[in-house]
Amino acid sequence: MPVVLRSARPFADCVSPAVPRWVLQACGCLLLSWGPLAHSQGLSLQMSERLQETLPKAAVEQAPVFVSGQRIEGQTDARVVVEGDAELRRHDLVIRAQRLEHRRPDNLAIAQGDVRINREGDVFEGPALQLQLDTYEGVFEQPRFAFLRTGGEGDAAQVEFKGRDLLVAHRVRYTTCPRPASGEWAPDWYVSASRIDFDQAEETGTAINGVLRFKGVPLLASPWVSFPLSDRRKSGVLPPTFNIDNRSGLEITAPYYLNLAPNRDATLYPTLMSRRGVDLAGEYRYLERTYAGVLRAAYMPNDRLRREDRWAATLQHQHQLGRHDWLGPIGLRLNLNRVSDDNYWRDFPRTSTALTERLLPSEAVLSGGRGDWSFSAGAYRWQTLQDVDAPIVAPYDRLPSVAVAYRPRAWAGWGDTSLDVLGEVTHFRTDRSPVIGGLNQTTDVNGTRWLGVAQFDHTWQTPGWYLRPGLRLHARQYQFAQGVGPVGERQRSQSFLIPTAFLDGGLFFEREASLFGRDVLQTLEPRAFYTATPFREQGYLPVYDSSALDFNLATIFTPNAFGGHDRVADLHALTLGLTSRLLSPQTGAEWMSFGVAQRIRLSDQRVVLPGQTPINERLSDVLFGGSLNWTPQWSFGGTVQYNPKNRESVRTTLSGRYSPGNYRVVSAAYRLQRGESEQLDLGWQWPLRDLLGGPRVPDLGPGRGLGPGHWYSVGRLNYSLQDRRIVDLIAGFEYDAGCWIGRIVLERLQQSRTSANQRILFQLEFTGFSRIGSNPLQTLRENVPRYQYLREQINPPSRFERYD
């Protein structure tokens, strides 16, 4: 039987005297008699002391030491020698060895033969150890080690413990490749160094004369390199990235991260492009109690291809300016985006500034509100990047735009009644010269618009039906820089007051049913929407912010066919719709839905956008929509816009997805716009072993893949059936070796009808250490539906994972 000695405390202190039985009974009766009194006086109980993860230093020094083994000899408070399965425990430290000596005066532990240390999950194994238990200082000869938090492993000629948070390894190898249970250990990759300092307090490792080797081949060498031991931020050089681009050539980026403060950081992105030159880019992030934002900028002096300087800048800023007695909390929002020229979006589609759109907004907005009132005041400008092959019309700048809204939250005694009131004044400005086109349509004219919109509606609702009548008033007044209107009647000022009445109603039916052996709750929901708006001639007005609403199952039940405020459609129409759903009786989850709707015009719609003709068709296109989620693995959806007169679909979208588990997903979509485009969209992430007919391997959970030795195919393809060509393509492979992952991806993005941007991305990810090469992860996550990282820290390891 092993003998356990306990030091630093007299044996008598560890023994409690026996308590007579009558004393325990009396205490129990006394506690029962206190019950009503405690309840009447509100007696509060204190929580017991919680388990501490880490004891204070003073408590650790006073913690007892436990030793056990097959044979123990020594002197009390002097020296103890344990032989045969020797073990020493103290707080979070466990030492095992064939022979263990503990010297009480200096609290020194000397272990020999199959020595193993386990401290909070970090394990060291080797032949000999000397360790001062109070200061955690000592030397371990020829140890193997494994860290719990990072999964890192390695071996060294010697490890010096220099306190609880610092250890220094000499002539060391470090990797995250697991050590086999037996046989020689030859990790696929490792960092060899003359010395590595593992600083647990700073959560960093620092290697002196370090060399990164992969499959025995040295990849990188440095006299000094620092790497993280956690996801904690740290200043330093980030892994370089490499791209091969058909426009810019070879791109090499060497990022440098600056951890300026806990709430501020910056990243520099110097990039060498073999065909263009050097691009100097950076990002600065800040977070304060009342404001936060991101500033990004890039500058390339003398682009050799364009023979000019190139630059880009973007700023996103949010600021809480304080609280006003009348206006409530006031906030400022800045969104500023500018580039040097029209070709920037085409030449730099993947720079850190991420300015790849052709319409770049710049806006400054001051907003606030109190109670039912809110306001905003802002200035909005656009930079339009033109393409001679596909020109676009630039939006009007709004300099400035001031709006006030009133939306009472509840009306006492009125139930489900709502009132929305909007008042707005906007000055629209453009640099284009005014043009008077057909039908006296005036375009590109500056002007100021005063706007007032009020909507009042009330809803009566029961479990089986609802009815919502409403009234809307739309008032506008324009002041133009020059006269607009019919010839001979052009005026600089125009006013409108347009009322709209609508009535929305529906019924709800449901029944219990059974389908394919499954109990379901089926609903039937007919709906009718009536709207009436009188005609007001608006065709000669400029279009500042109006556009046609997308025709779908949501917008067909709205009183206006346009978004914005420069056109109010003279709709006199009745919209009829029917929806049926299959629901889970237990959870209410929707397994299947189907809807159909059609608008019946009771009179012609004469208010249209420029270039359009009045609509005299009494029946609109029929809209069909549905979704199917019968099992968690399969899902389908689709919408069809069908023209009954021509007996053909005008627009069709069909989609489906199959995902039987993690890292297995295939999605497909078919999109048809009659006379414009017809495209097929495919996306996937799938293990190659499944595709080649191998046995199905279960996944290890999110962020862990299927285990070592698996290939994955990943990609997305957008194919034009009309043009019979690939529009966009992202396709590649990933290989998971356990402690490292290899990725190679081909990316092709269409820039115009005649040009495309292509690049090859290759990356080696050394799990828990670093990545080398170009990074395709963001591209895959943004483009492949439901793409999952093969390695991602979901939950930190438990402190009991390596408990001894």
PDB file of N, CA and C in Angstrom, residues 123-128 139-146 152-160 167-175 191-197:
ATOM      1  N   VAL A 123       2.830  18.786 -20.685  1.00  0.00           N
ATOM      2  CA  VAL A 123       3.518  17.570 -20.264  1.00  0.00           C
ATOM      3  C   VAL A 123       4.956  17.594 -20.760  1.00  0.00           C
ATOM      4  N   PHE A 124       5.904  17.220 -19.874  1.00  0.00           N
ATOM      5  CA  PHE A 124       7.324  17.075 -20.200  1.00  0.00           C
ATOM      6  C   PHE A 124       7.759  15.690 -19.753  1.00  0.00           C
ATOM      7  N   GLU A 125       8.537  14.998 -20.605  1.00  0.00           N
ATOM      8  CA  GLU A 125       9.028  13.666 -20.286  1.00  0.00           C
ATOM      9  C   GLU A 125      10.507  13.580 -20.633  1.00  0.00           C
ATOM     10  N   GLY A 126      11.287  12.946 -19.744  1.00  0.00           N
ATOM     11  CA  GLY A 126      12.715  12.824 -19.974  1.00  0.00           C
ATOM     12  C   GLY A 126      13.392  12.033 -18.875  1.00  0.00           C
ATOM     13  N   PRO A 127      14.745  11.960 -18.907  1.00  0.00           N
ATOM     14  CA  PRO A 127      15.452  11.104 -17.952  1.00  0.00           C
ATOM     15  C   PRO A 127      15.717  11.750 -16.599  1.00  0.00           C
ATOM     16  N   ALA A 128      15.895  13.086 -16.540  1.00  0.00           N
ATOM     17  CA  ALA A 128      16.334  13.679 -15.274  1.00  0.00           C
ATOM     18  C   ALA A 128      15.795  15.091 -15.141  1.00  0.00           C
ATOM     19  N   VAL A 139      15.913  22.565 -14.185  1.00  0.00           N
ATOM     20  CA  VAL A 139      16.458  22.087 -15.450  1.00  0.00           C
ATOM     21  C   VAL A 139      15.922  20.687 -15.718  1.00  0.00           C
ATOM     22  N   PHE A 140      15.508  20.470 -16.976  1.00  0.00           N
ATOM     23  CA  PHE A 140      15.049  19.153 -17.430  1.00  0.00           C
ATOM     24  C   PHE A 140      15.975  18.744 -18.570  1.00  0.00           C
ATOM     25  N   GLU A 141      16.622  17.578 -18.429  1.00  0.00           N
ATOM     26  CA  GLU A 141      17.567  17.110 -19.429  1.00  0.00           C
ATOM     27  C   GLU A 141      16.856  16.257 -20.487  1.00  0.00           C
ATOM     28  N   GLN A 142      17.154  16.563 -21.769  1.00  0.00           N
ATOM     29  CA  GLN A 142      16.683  15.796 -22.922  1.00  0.00           C
ATOM     30  C   GLN A 142      15.180  15.485 -22.850  1.00  0.00           C
ATOM     31  N   PRO A 143      14.363  16.502 -22.674  1.00  0.00           N
ATOM     32  CA  PRO A 143      12.923  16.230 -22.517  1.00  0.00           C
ATOM     33  C   PRO A 143      12.183  16.213 -23.855  1.00  0.00           C
ATOM     34  N   ARG A 144      11.071  15.518 -23.857  1.00  0.00           N
ATOM     35  CA  ARG A 144      10.016  15.682 -24.854  1.00  0.00           C
ATOM     36  C   ARG A 144       8.902  16.490 -24.187  1.00  0.00           C
ATOM     37  N   PHE A 145       8.211  17.308 -24.971  1.00  0.00           N
ATOM     38  CA  PHE A 145       7.177  18.148 -24.353  1.00  0.00           C
ATOM     39  C   PHE A 145       5.969  18.253 -25.275  1.00  0.00           C
ATOM     40  N   ALA A 146       4.825  18.545 -24.652  1.00  0.00           N
ATOM     41  CA  ALA A 146       3.563  18.725 -25.379  1.00  0.00           C
ATOM     42  C   ALA A 146       2.743  19.768 -24.640  1.00  0.00           C
ATOM     43  N   GLY A 152       1.086  22.079 -29.499  1.00  0.00           N
ATOM     44  CA  GLY A 152       2.470  21.983 -29.927  1.00  0.00           C
ATOM     45  C   GLY A 152       3.231  20.898 -29.189  1.00  0.00           C
ATOM     46  N   GLU A 153       4.169  20.265 -29.910  1.00  0.00           N
ATOM     47  CA  GLU A 153       5.018  19.234 -29.332  1.00  0.00           C
ATOM     48  C   GLU A 153       6.443  19.461 -29.796  1.00  0.00           C
ATOM     49  N   GLY A 154       7.375  18.789 -29.119  1.00  0.00           N
ATOM     50  CA  GLY A 154       8.761  18.926 -29.518  1.00  0.00           C
ATOM     51  C   GLY A 154       9.697  18.184 -28.598  1.00  0.00           C
ATOM     52  N   ASP A 155      10.989  18.374 -28.839  1.00  0.00           N
ATOM     53  CA  ASP A 155      12.018  17.805 -27.982  1.00  0.00           C
ATOM     54  C   ASP A 155      13.192  18.765 -27.963  1.00  0.00           C
ATOM     55  N   ALA A 156      14.043  18.614 -26.963  1.00  0.00           N
ATOM     56  CA  ALA A 156      15.159  19.533 -26.789  1.00  0.00           C
ATOM     57  C   ALA A 156      16.285  18.824 -26.064  1.00  0.00           C
ATOM     58  N   ALA A 157      17.479  19.384 -26.203  1.00  0.00           N
ATOM     59  CA  ALA A 157      18.610  18.863 -25.439  1.00  0.00           C
ATOM     60  C   ALA A 157      18.460  19.214 -23.969  1.00  0.00           C
ATOM     61  N   GLN A 158      17.877  20.371 -23.699  1.00  0.00           N
ATOM     62  CA  GLN A 158      17.691  20.803 -22.313  1.00  0.00           C
ATOM     63  C   GLN A 158      16.599  21.864 -22.266  1.00  0.00           C
ATOM     64  N   VAL A 159      15.813  21.833 -21.207  1.00  0.00           N
ATOM     65  CA  VAL A 159      14.792  22.850 -20.957  1.00  0.00           C
ATOM     66  C   VAL A 159      15.054  23.462 -19.595  1.00  0.00           C
ATOM     67  N   GLU A 160      15.145  24.792 -19.575  1.00  0.00           N
ATOM     68  CA  GLU A 160      15.296  25.535 -18.328  1.00  0.00           C
ATOM     69  C   GLU A 160      13.942  26.137 -17.952  1.00  0.00           C
ATOM     70  N   LEU A 167       9.863  29.315 -20.005  1.00  0.00           N
ATOM     71  CA  LEU A 167      10.802  28.206 -20.108  1.00  0.00           C
ATOM     72  C   LEU A 167      11.628  28.403 -21.368  1.00  0.00           C
ATOM     73  N   VAL A 168      12.880  27.977 -21.297  1.00  0.00           N
ATOM     74  CA  VAL A 168      13.832  28.139 -22.390  1.00  0.00           C
ATOM     75  C   VAL A 168      14.301  26.755 -22.817  1.00  0.00           C
ATOM     76  N   ALA A 169      14.097  26.445 -24.101  1.00  0.00           N
ATOM     77  CA  ALA A 169      14.503  25.154 -24.656  1.00  0.00           C
ATOM     78  C   ALA A 169      15.733  25.352 -25.530  1.00  0.00           C
ATOM     79  N   HIS A 170      16.752  24.503 -25.349  1.00  0.00           N
ATOM     80  CA  HIS A 170      17.996  24.586 -26.104  1.00  0.00           C
ATOM     81  C   HIS A 170      18.080  23.422 -27.091  1.00  0.00           C
ATOM     82  N   ARG A 171      18.617  23.737 -28.299  1.00  0.00           N
ATOM     83  CA  ARG A 171      18.720  22.767 -29.385  1.00  0.00           C
ATOM     84  C   ARG A 171      17.394  22.003 -29.495  1.00  0.00           C
ATOM     85  N   VAL A 172      16.408  22.719 -29.997  1.00  0.00           N
ATOM     86  CA  VAL A 172      15.024  22.298 -29.849  1.00  0.00           C
ATOM     87  C   VAL A 172      14.357  22.131 -31.213  1.00  0.00           C
ATOM     88  N   ARG A 173      13.385  21.236 -31.273  1.00  0.00           N
ATOM     89  CA  ARG A 173      12.448  21.123 -32.390  1.00  0.00           C
ATOM     90  C   ARG A 173      11.039  21.383 -31.850  1.00  0.00           C
ATOM     91  N   TYR A 174      10.237  22.130 -32.655  1.00  0.00           N
ATOM     92  CA  TYR A 174       8.865  22.441 -32.242  1.00  0.00           C
ATOM     93  C   TYR A 174       7.933  22.257 -33.432  1.00  0.00           C
ATOM     94  N   THR A 175       6.797  21.610 -33.198  1.00  0.00           N
ATOM     95  CA  THR A 175       5.815  21.362 -34.248  1.00  0.00           C
ATOM     96  C   THR A 175       4.460  21.141 -33.597  1.00  0.00           C
ATOM     97  N   VAL A 191       9.994  23.470 -36.566  1.00  0.00           N
ATOM     98  CA  VAL A 191      10.932  24.582 -36.445  1.00  0.00           C
ATOM     99  C   VAL A 191      12.089  24.110 -35.583  1.00  0.00           C
ATOM    100  N   SER A 192      13.279  24.135 -36.135  1.00  0.00           N
ATOM    101  CA  SER A 192      14.472  23.813 -35.360  1.00  0.00           C
ATOM    102  C   SER A 192      15.196  25.106 -35.031  1.00  0.00           C
ATOM    103  N   ALA A 193      15.720  25.186 -33.817  1.00  0.00           N
ATOM    104  CA  ALA A 193      16.378  26.415 -33.381  1.00  0.00           C
ATOM    105  C   ALA A 193      17.409  26.079 -32.326  1.00  0.00           C
ATOM    106  N   SER A 194      18.399  26.945 -32.221  1.00  0.00           N
ATOM    107  CA  SER A 194      19.374  26.775 -31.149  1.00  0.00           C
ATOM    108  C   SER A 194      18.746  27.078 -29.801  1.00  0.00           C
ATOM    109  N   ARG A 195      17.668  27.912 -29.842  1.00  0.00           N
ATOM    110  CA  ARG A 195      16.994  28.239 -28.581  1.00  0.00           C
ATOM    111  C   ARG A 195      15.595  28.770 -28.896  1.00  0.00           C
ATOM    112  N   ILE A 196      14.617  28.358 -28.098  1.00  0.00           N
ATOM    113  CA  ILE A 196      13.264  28.902 -28.179  1.00  0.00           C
ATOM    114  C   ILE A 196      12.809  29.258 -26.776  1.00  0.00           C
ATOM    115  N   ASP A 197      12.376  30.500 -26.604  1.00  0.00           N
ATOM    116  CA  ASP A 197      11.808  30.956 -25.340  1.00  0.00           C
ATOM    117  C   ASP A 197      10.286  30.872 -25.440  1.00  0.00           C
TER     118      ASP A 197
END
